[in-house]
Structures are given as structure tokens and as C-alpha cells.
XYZ file of C-alpha atoms in Angstrom:
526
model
C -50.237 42.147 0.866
C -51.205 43.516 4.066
C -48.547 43.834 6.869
C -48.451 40.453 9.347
C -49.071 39.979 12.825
C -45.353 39.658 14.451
C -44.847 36.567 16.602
C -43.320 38.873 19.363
C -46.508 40.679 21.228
C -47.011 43.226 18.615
C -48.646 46.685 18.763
C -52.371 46.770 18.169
C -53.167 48.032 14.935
C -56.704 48.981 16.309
C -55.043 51.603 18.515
C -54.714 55.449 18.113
C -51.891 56.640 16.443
C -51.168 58.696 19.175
C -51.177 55.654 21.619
C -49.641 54.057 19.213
C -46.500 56.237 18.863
C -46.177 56.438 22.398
C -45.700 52.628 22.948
C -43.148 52.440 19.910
C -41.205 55.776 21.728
C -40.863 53.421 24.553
C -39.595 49.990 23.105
C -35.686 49.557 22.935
C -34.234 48.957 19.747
C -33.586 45.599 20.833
C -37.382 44.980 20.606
C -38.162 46.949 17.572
C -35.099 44.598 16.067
C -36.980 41.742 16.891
C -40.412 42.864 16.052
C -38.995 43.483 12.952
C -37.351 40.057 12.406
C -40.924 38.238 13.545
C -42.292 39.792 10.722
C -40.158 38.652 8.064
C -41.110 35.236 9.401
C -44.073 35.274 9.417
C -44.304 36.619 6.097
C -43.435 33.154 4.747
C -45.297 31.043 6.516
C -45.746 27.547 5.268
C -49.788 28.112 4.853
C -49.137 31.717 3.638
C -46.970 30.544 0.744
C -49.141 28.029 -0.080
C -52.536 30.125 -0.154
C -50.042 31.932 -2.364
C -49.169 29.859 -4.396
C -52.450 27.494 -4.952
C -55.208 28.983 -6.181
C -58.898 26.856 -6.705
C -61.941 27.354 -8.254
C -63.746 24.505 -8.265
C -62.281 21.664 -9.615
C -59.891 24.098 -11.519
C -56.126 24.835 -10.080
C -54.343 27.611 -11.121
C -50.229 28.335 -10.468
C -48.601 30.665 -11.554
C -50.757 31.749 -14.557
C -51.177 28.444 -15.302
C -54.781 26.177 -14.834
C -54.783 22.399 -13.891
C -57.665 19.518 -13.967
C -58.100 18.125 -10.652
C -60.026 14.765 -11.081
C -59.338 12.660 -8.283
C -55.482 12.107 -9.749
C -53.655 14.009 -7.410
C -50.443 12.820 -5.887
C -47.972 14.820 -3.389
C -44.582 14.284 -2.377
C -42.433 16.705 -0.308
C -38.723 17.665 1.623
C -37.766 20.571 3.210
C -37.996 21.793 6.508
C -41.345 24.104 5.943
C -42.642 21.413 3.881
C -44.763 19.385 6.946
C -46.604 22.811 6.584
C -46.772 23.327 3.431
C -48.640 19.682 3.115
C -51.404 20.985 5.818
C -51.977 23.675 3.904
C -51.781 21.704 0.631
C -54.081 19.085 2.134
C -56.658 21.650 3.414
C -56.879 23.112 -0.254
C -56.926 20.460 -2.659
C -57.419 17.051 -0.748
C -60.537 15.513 -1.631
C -58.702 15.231 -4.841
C -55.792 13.809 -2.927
C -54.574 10.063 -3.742
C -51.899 9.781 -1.825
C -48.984 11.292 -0.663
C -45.292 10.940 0.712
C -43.243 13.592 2.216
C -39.661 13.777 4.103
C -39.099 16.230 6.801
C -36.558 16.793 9.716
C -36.320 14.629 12.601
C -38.358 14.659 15.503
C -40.422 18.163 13.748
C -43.785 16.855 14.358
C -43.458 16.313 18.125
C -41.387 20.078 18.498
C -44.395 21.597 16.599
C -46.925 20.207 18.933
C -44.429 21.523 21.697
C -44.596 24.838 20.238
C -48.475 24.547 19.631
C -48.709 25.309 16.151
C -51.020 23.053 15.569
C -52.130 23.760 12.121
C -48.867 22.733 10.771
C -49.592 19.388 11.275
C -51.541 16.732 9.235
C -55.151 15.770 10.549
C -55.830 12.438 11.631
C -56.679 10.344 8.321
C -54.561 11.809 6.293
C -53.770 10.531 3.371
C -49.994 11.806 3.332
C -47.633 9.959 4.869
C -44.723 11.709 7.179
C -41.428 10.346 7.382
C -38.339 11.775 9.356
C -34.957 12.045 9.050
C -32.053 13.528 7.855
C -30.822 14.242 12.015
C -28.686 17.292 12.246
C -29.552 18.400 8.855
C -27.299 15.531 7.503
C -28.706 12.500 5.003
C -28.923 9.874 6.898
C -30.292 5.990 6.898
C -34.182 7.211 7.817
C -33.943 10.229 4.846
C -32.830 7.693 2.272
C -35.870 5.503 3.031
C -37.666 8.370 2.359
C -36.158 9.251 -0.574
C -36.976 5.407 -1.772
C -40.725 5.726 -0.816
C -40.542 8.864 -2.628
C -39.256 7.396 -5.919
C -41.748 4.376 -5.367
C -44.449 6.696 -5.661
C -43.475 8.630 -8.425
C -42.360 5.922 -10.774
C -45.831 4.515 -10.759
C -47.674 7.686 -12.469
C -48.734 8.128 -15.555
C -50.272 10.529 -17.953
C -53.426 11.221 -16.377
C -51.955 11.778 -12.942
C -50.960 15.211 -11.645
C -47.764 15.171 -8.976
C -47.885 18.258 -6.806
C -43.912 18.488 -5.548
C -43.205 20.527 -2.188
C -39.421 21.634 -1.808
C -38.162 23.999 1.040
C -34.859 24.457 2.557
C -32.864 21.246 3.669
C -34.494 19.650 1.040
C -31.108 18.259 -0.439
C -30.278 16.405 2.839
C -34.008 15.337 2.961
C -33.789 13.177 -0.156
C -30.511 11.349 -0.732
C -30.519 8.542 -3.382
C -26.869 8.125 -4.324
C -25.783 7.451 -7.612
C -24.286 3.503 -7.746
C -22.173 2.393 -5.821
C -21.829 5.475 -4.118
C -22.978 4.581 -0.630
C -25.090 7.044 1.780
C -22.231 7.376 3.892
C -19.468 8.300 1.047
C -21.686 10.764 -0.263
C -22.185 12.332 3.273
C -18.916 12.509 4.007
C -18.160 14.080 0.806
C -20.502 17.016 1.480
C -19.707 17.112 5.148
C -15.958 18.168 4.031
C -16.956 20.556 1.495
C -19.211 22.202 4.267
C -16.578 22.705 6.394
C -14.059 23.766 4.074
C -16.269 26.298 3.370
C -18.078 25.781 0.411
C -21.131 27.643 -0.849
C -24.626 26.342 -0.873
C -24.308 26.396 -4.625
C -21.102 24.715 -4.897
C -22.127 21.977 -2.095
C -25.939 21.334 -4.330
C -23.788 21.080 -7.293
C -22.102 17.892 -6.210
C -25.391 16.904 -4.643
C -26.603 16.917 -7.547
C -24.172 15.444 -9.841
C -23.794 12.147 -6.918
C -27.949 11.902 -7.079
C -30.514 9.591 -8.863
C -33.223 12.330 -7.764
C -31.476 15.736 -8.117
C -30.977 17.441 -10.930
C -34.348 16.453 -12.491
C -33.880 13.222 -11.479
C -37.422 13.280 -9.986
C -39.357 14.789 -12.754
C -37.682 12.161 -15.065
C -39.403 9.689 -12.813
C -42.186 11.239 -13.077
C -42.331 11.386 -16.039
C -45.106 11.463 -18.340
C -47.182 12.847 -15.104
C -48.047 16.796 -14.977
C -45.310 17.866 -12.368
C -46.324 20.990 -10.220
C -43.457 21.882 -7.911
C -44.104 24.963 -5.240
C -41.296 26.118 -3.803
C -39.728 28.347 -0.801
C -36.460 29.169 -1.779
C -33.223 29.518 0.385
C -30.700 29.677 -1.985
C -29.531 33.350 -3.400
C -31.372 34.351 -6.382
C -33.884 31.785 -5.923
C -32.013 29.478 -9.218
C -34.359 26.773 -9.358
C -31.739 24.465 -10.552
C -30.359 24.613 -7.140
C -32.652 25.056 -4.682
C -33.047 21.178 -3.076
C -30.835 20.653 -5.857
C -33.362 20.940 -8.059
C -35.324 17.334 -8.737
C -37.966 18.761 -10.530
C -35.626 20.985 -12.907
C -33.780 19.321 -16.248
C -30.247 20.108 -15.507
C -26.679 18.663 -17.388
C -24.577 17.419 -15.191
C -20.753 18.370 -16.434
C -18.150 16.583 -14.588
C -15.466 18.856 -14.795
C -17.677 21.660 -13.079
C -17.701 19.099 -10.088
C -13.804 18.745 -10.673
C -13.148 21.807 -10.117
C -15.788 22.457 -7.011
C -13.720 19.297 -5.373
C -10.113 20.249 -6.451
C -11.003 23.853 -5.339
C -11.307 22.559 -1.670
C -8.102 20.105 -1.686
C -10.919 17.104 -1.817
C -10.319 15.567 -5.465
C -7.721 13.325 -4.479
C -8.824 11.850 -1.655
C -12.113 11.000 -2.886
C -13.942 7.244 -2.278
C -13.370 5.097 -5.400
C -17.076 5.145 -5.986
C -17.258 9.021 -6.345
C -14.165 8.786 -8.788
C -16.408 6.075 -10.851
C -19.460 8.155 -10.970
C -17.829 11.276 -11.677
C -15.648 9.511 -14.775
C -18.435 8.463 -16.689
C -19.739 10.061 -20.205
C -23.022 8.317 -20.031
C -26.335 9.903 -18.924
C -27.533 9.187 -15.755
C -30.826 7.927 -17.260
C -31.876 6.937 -20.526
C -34.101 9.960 -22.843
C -37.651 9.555 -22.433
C -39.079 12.372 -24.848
C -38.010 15.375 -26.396
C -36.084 18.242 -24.287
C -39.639 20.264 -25.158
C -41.863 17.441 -24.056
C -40.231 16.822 -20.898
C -40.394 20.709 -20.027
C -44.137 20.742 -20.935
C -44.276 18.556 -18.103
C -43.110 20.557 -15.359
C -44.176 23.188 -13.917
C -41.724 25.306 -11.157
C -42.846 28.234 -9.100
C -41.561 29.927 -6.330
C -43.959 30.833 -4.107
C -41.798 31.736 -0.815
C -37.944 33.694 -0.604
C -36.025 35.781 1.128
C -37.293 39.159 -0.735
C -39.901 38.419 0.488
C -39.546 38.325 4.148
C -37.457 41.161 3.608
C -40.150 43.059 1.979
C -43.149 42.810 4.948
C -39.787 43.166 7.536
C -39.672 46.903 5.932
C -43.275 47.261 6.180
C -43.088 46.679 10.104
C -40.301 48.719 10.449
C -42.246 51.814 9.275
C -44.589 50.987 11.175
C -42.054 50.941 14.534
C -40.351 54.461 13.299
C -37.876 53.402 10.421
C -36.842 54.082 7.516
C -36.717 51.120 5.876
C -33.878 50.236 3.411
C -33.455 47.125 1.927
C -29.694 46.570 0.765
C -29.814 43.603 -0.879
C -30.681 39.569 -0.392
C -28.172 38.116 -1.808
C -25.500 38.578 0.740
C -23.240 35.654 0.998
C -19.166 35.325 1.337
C -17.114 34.884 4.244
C -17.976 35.672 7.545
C -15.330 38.066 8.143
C -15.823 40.136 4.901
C -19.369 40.649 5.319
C -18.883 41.498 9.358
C -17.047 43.978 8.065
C -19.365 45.388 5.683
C -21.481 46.317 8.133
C -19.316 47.256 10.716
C -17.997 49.951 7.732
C -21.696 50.780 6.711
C -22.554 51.623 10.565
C -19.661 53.810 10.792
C -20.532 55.495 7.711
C -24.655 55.990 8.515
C -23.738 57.304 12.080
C -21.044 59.763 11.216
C -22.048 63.162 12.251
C -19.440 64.422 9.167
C -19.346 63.762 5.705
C -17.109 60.442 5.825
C -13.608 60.723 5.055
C -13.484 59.207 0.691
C -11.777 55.761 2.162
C -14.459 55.030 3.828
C -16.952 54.820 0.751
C -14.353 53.542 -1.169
C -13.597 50.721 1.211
C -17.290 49.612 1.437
C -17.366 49.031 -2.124
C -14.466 47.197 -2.464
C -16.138 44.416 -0.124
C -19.092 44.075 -2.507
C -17.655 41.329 -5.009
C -16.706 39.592 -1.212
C -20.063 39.966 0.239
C -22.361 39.102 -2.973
C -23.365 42.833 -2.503
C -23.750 44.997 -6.255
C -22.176 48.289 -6.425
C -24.942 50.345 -7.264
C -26.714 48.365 -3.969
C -23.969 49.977 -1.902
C -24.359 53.375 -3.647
C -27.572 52.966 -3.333
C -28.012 52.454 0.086
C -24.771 54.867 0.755
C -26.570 57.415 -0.888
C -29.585 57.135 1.393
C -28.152 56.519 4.597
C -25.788 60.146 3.693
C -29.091 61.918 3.066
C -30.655 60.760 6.435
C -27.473 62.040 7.998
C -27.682 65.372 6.090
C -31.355 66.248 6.024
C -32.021 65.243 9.614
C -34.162 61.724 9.062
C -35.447 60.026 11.380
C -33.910 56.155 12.621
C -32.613 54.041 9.445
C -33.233 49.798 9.201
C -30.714 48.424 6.855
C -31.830 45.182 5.877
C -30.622 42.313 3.759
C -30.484 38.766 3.630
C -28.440 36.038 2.680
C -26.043 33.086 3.508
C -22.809 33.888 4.603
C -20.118 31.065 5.160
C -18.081 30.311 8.326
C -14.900 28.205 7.919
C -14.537 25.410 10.570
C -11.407 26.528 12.622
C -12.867 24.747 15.570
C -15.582 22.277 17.388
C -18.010 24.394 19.709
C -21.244 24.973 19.199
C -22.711 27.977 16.498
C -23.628 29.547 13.318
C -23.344 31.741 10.679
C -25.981 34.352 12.285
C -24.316 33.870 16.121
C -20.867 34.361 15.248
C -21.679 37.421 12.332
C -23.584 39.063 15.175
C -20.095 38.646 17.746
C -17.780 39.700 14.445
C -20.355 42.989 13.798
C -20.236 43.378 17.658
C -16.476 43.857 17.295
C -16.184 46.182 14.534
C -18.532 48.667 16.232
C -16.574 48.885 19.078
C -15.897 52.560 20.238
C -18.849 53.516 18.924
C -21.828 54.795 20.749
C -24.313 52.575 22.934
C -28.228 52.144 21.886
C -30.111 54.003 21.554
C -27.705 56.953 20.643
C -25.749 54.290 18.720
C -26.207 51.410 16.013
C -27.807 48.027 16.698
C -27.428 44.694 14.839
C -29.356 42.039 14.417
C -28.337 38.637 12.389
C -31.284 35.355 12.097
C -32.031 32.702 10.681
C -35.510 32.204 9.284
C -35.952 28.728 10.021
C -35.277 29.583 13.727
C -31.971 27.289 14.098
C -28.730 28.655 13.246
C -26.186 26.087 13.123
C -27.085 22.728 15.867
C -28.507 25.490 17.950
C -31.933 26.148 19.487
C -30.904 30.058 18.741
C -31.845 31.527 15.069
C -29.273 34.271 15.648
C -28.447 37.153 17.973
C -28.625 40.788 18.844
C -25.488 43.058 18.977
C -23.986 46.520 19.431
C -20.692 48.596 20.227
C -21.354 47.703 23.675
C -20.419 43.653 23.367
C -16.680 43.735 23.826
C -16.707 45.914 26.704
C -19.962 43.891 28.366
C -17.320 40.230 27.327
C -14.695 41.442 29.148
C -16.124 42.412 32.049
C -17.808 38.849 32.542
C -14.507 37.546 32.009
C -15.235 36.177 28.681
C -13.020 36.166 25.410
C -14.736 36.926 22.301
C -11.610 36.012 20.043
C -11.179 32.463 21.614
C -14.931 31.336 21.016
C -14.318 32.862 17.864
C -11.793 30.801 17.096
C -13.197 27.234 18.783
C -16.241 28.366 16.066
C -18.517 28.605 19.243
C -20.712 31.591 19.155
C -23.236 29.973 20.896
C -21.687 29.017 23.970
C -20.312 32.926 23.952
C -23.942 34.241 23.838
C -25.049 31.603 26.361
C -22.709 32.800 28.996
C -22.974 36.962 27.857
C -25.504 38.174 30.489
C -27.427 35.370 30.769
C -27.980 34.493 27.207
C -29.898 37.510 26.642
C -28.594 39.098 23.282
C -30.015 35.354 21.595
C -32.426 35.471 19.690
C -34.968 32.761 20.730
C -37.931 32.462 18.141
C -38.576 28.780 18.344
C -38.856 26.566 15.222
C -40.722 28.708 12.841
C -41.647 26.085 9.999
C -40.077 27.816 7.737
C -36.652 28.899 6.073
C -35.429 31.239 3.728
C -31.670 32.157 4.311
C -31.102 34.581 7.134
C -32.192 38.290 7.856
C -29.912 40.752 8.611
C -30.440 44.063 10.215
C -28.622 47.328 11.192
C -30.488 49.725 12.658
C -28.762 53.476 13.231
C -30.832 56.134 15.159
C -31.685 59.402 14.475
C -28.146 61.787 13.689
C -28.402 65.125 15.318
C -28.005 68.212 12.804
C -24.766 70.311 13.912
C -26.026 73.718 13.109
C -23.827 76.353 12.760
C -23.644 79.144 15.126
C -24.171 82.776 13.667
């Protein structure tokens, strides 16, 4: 795949190397950073994926290795925050074999992508998909359950000559609530709500999701069901498990209630549950009657995933060759607390910019943080290994890149995210290190362009942040504390280490980046 155009002015690939050297010589490293982190983007692109993942010849569709029959029996739902996109795309491929279609998106995303003029993310007039919002804040809510109903509607009508083409991108689990009975919306949200800010995982919060759903889980292929299910998905969940990604409605999944248990009684929640929850969760029976063999069922669905975070991290390398890195991918699966993985990369800076061999404890302290951080050990020797040659042989600037989800623990009530307050925790461990360009630079965003209720995906950081706090008169440990990153880079030099990208249509986890410049060779005098 050829290397994308970067949403932040890039350099002209029509111009001489020579020219083209001397414009990179003279960007910052705060604008190669974000050069770098407009590519990922736009390397998963709602119509990207989807031209992708959908492949026609005629009347023939092929996914993933596999060839479908249109004949005027095509149906399309959709959640997720990319998914308004991914239905544009979907419509301008296979719609004149389109019947009709129902999809769920975040609130008020139609009018902010007509703000942000990206016009071809949006149905044409006529269309014969229908849009509803909801699901404010990234929480289920009363307009995201209607959805969710209209969703169901549609599916439960199909039958064996019908083909249901299934969208699914991040937020797609708040997108489609359908509580179990007598769960109500507002027990269920409030159960997830506290598990969020306890500090659960994305896995461990889908797993309850799932198991207080009439949709997740499978739930919506078993609707379905016997239609040909084709589900395309952009993943944000680590690994890309298609049992949890949205939850996973299109994917046949047991739900065991003593997994769910011990998720709740993990974060002090299982005893103050709602009566309903304790009713759903204590019963042996099914949450649907059988319809078919296991094998039947399976032949029935069809799951790709046609969009992740690998991905974004694979054309964000790309770029960064082109902008005078070396590109090293460590690993995008990063996820833990906060604090552990701040460190991480506050140790793996340290170690990359040495001008020495590293003292042993060094090394040996970055690999104890990998079963904290999601990170492998052979990733970290890995990427120690090349980051000690680049010091050694005299190589040229390093970009350390992974992605993931790290988790913040609620502590306070100001306004951030998991990207904003990483970058002011990284910021913090470099201190006393050199200042860009002679020293490191981190960069920590969200690919969906909001981290957290925030218009900012992320921010940009270096050794430099403390000292620059301070002398605004601004305490980095308090807004740490009150959870409010935002309001920290807000007032920091007038907002400018944010990283502003917009809504970008898309989302798959966030993109982290250290870059470390060039490390002079001491030579020995004779």
C-alpha cells in the first residue's frame, strides 16, 4: 500500500530529494511528530478500509477470500464511530443492490463532519440508509437504544435469501444497548460507568456488556439468523479479538457468569449491584433458544477485520522514513495503567539517548514493566536491541512507535484522557533530560481525534514541560490528581503542545510516539 497523504500540509512527493531533505532538515520534531501521527490516520480511513475490505466484480462480492451473490437482497446495519463513513463508502460500492439500511452513530457527527468539510463521509441525499444518533458522551443512552431497536427490527425480518452487511467500529458497544430483561438502560449504564472509572479494561468492561445484552455476544447474528451475515470491521480493542470488539454481535460467544463475577467482585461492584443485574446474571438458561447447529450458525457469518491499530502504525513508519527516522514499531498492544506505561517510556528514552552503555538496571527495569504495560519481552529486547545499536553505530533519529489503550483511574473530576495525561506523566519522567531537538520528544493520540470529553486527540511532550509548568505558575501534580490533563495543556503556553486533529471518522486505540535524535559518537582521542 502506498504511503498516504498526511492531513497536516505534507511534503510534496513530486519534489527533488534534495529540496525535499532540505524542508524535512527544517521542520521541528514537533511537526515531524505530527506528520507522523496524520498518517496513521489517515491510513484507516473509513472509505480506505472499506475499498479494503469490499471487493466487486460485477454482481459478485468478495471478502476476505470469500465470494457473495448480490441480487437486489442486500441489507446494512451499522455502530461505531467510523461507521457513518464506512456506510458512504459501503453505499457508493454496492448500493444499487441496497434494500435498506439502519445504522447508529455518535451524536451530533453528521453536522461536525459537515463543519469539518469532509463531505464524502456523509450519505447522499436519497439514501436508502437511515442515520440515527446517540449514545452522547460515548455513553448508551435513550436515542442509542432506539437505535439498537430499529436495528433488531430490521434484522429479525431476514431470511435465507437475504445478505446483511454489518458495520462495527469503535464505540460500537455504547452505540447499541438492548439490555437483557428487566435490566433497564439506566442500570446497565451505571453499571459500566463504575467499572470505567474503577478502572477496568476495555475487555473486562465488553465482557459485562456483553453478558447484560440481547445483541452482544452474537446476539445479532442469532437474529439474523438464517441470513448470510457479512460483518467488516475496524478494530480498537488489543489484538483485534473479534469476540470483543463492539462486544461482538455478530460473533457466537458463551456467556459464563462467574467470568462476570469475578470482573464485578474484582472492582468492589458485586454487592452493590441493581436487583435486575443479580437476576440476569443468576440464571442457567440461554439467552435465546438454539436455532441450528453450532456449524450451521457459523456458516452464516462471516467476520473480517478490515481496519486496526497495526495498521496505522504500519503507514505511521512509512512517513517517518520518509521525514528522517528510523522507524521502530514496539508493539500495539500497549495497555495497563497510566503510570506504568508513562514510565516505560520515560525508562526507554533514557535508555535510547544515553551516550554510554546503560547501567544493567536500567534494561532490567524496562522489562520488568512489560507484563504492566501489555508489552512482550522479546518486544522490549527487541526494540532495546535496536535503539543500543543506533546509539553505538552512529544512526540517524529513532521513532518508537506503538499503540494501545492504557487506563487512567478516576482520582478526580476535570476534564482529560488517557493520551493528555500519559503525555504530562512522560513529560515528567524526562525531566533533566535534554530539550528538542538535542533531546527526546513524545507524542500520545487518539485516532478517533477525541481523547476523553475533549476536542484534543492527545498531546505533544518533552523534558522541557515541568520546567515550562512552573514557570506559568501551573502545577502538573494537582491537575494530575483532579484527572484534568486537559485543562493543564489548555493553560501551558497557550494550549500549544495539544494536539488538535479534528474528528477524524475514525478510531483505532491510540498512537504513541517517542522520537530520540541522532546520539553523537564519543570518539576516543589517540
Amino acid at each position: 500500500m502506498a504511503c498516504v497523504v498526511s492531513l497536516y500540509r505534507p511534503l510534496s512527493l513530486l519534489a527533488p530529494v534534495g529540496v525535499r531533505r532540505a524542508i524535512v532538515c527544517r521542520m521541528s520534531l514537533d511537526m515531524r511528530a505530527r506528520e507522523v501521527f496524520a498518517s496513521a490516520i489517515e491510513a484507516v480511513q473509513p472509505d480506505i478500509v472499506m475499498r479494503r475490505g469490499l471487493e466487486r466484480t460485477g454482481d459478485t462480492l468478495l471478502v476476505n477470500g470469500r465470494s457473495f451473490t448480490l441480487k437486489n437482497n442486500l441489507h446494512l446495519v451499522g455502530f461505531g464511530k467510523a461507521v457513518l463513513g464506512m456506510a458512504a463508502e459501503a453505499e457508493r460500492i454496492v448500493g444499487d443492490h441496497l434494500v435498506r439500511g439502519v445504522i447508529s452513530v455518535p451524536h451530533g457527527i453528521q453536522e461536525t463532519i459537515r463543519q469539518h468539510g469532509k463531505d464524502q463521509m456523509l450519505l447522499k441525499d436519497g439514501s436508502r440508509i437511515t442515520v440515527m444518533e446517540g449514545a452522547k458522551h460515548n455513553l448508551p443512552d435513550a436515542d442509542a437504544q432506539r437505535a439498537a431497536e430499529c436495528i433488531k427490527e430490521l434484522v429479525s425480518t431476514l431470511t435465507e435469501n437475504d445478505m446483511l452487511l454489518v458495520l462495527i467500529s469503535g464505540g460500537g458497544s455504547a452505540l447499541l444497548p438492548a439490555p437483557v430483561p428487566p435490566i433497564s438502560l439506566q442500570e446497565k449504564q451505571d453499571v459500566t460507568r463504575r467499572l470505567a472509572g474503577a478502572g477496568a479494561t476495555i475487555q473486562e468492561l465488553n465482557s459485562v456488556r456483553r453478558a447484560l445484552s440481547i445483541l452482544k455476544g452474537g446476539g445479532l447474528a442469532h437474529c439474523a439468523h438464517p441470513a448470510q451475515v457479512v460483518a467488516l470491521v475496524l478494530s480498537d480493542v488489543i489484538g483485534d479479538p473479534l469476540d470483543l470488539i463492539a462486544s461482538g454481535p455478530t460473533v457466537w460467544t458463551e456467556v459464563w457468569p462467574e467470568e462476570i463475577w469475578s470482573i464485578l467482585e474484582r472492582y468492589g461492584l458485586s454487592s452493590s449491584l441493581p436487583v435486575s443485574v443479580k437476576e440476569v446474571l443468576g440464571r442457567s438458561a440461554p439467552r435465546w433458544e438454539e436455532s441450528g447447529e453450532q456449524s450451521d450458525r457459523a456458516a452464516h457469518v462471516l467476520n473480517a477485520v478490515i481496519g486496526s491499530n497495526s495498521i496505522a502504525l504500519e503507514c505511521a513508519g512509512r512517513r517517518a522514513r520518509e521525514l528522517g527516522f528510523r522507524p521502530v514499531v514496539l508493539s500495539p498492544g500497549v495497555c495497563g495503567n497510566v503510570q506504568s506505561v508513562s514510565r516505560l517510556y520515560g525508562l526507554l528514552a533514557r535508555f535510547a539517548c544515553s551516550r554510554d552503555e546503560p547501567p544493567p538496571e536500567l534494561p532490567a527495569e524496562i522489562l520488568k514493566l512489560g507484563p504492566e504495560t501489555g508489552v512482550e519481552s522479546w518486544d522490549l529486547c527487541r526494540a532495546m536491541q535496536v535503539l543500543g545499536e543506533g546509539r553505538g553505530e552512529g544512526w540517524g533519529a529513532t521513532c518508537l512507535l506503538a499503540g494501545g489503550e492504557p487506563t487512567v483511574q478516576l482520582t478526580g473530576k476535570g476534564r482529560g484522557g488517557r493520551n493528555q495525561e500519559l503525555a504530562l506523566r512522560v513529560g515528567l519522567e524526562l525531566a533533566d533530560m535534554e530539550l528538542p531537538p538535542k533531546g527526546p520528544l513524545f507524542l500520545s493520540g487518539g485516532t478517533d481525534g477525541q481523547d476523553g470529553p475533549t476536542e484534543a486527540a492527545g498531546a505533544v511532550t518533552d523534558a522541557g514541560l515541568g520546567k515550562e509548568a512552573r514557570a506559568q505558575g501551573l502545577d502538573p501534580d494537582g491537575f494530575l490528581v483532579n484527572n484534568d490533563s486537559f485543562t493543564f495543556f489548555s493553560r501551558l503556553s497557550g494550549g500549544q503542545r495539544l494536539l488538535l486533529p479534528g474528528l477524524t471518522g475514525t478510531n483505532v486505540m491510540d498512537v504513541h510516539m517517542l522520537l530520540i535524535p541522532p546520539i553523537p559518537i564519543v570518539v576516543s582521542g589517540r
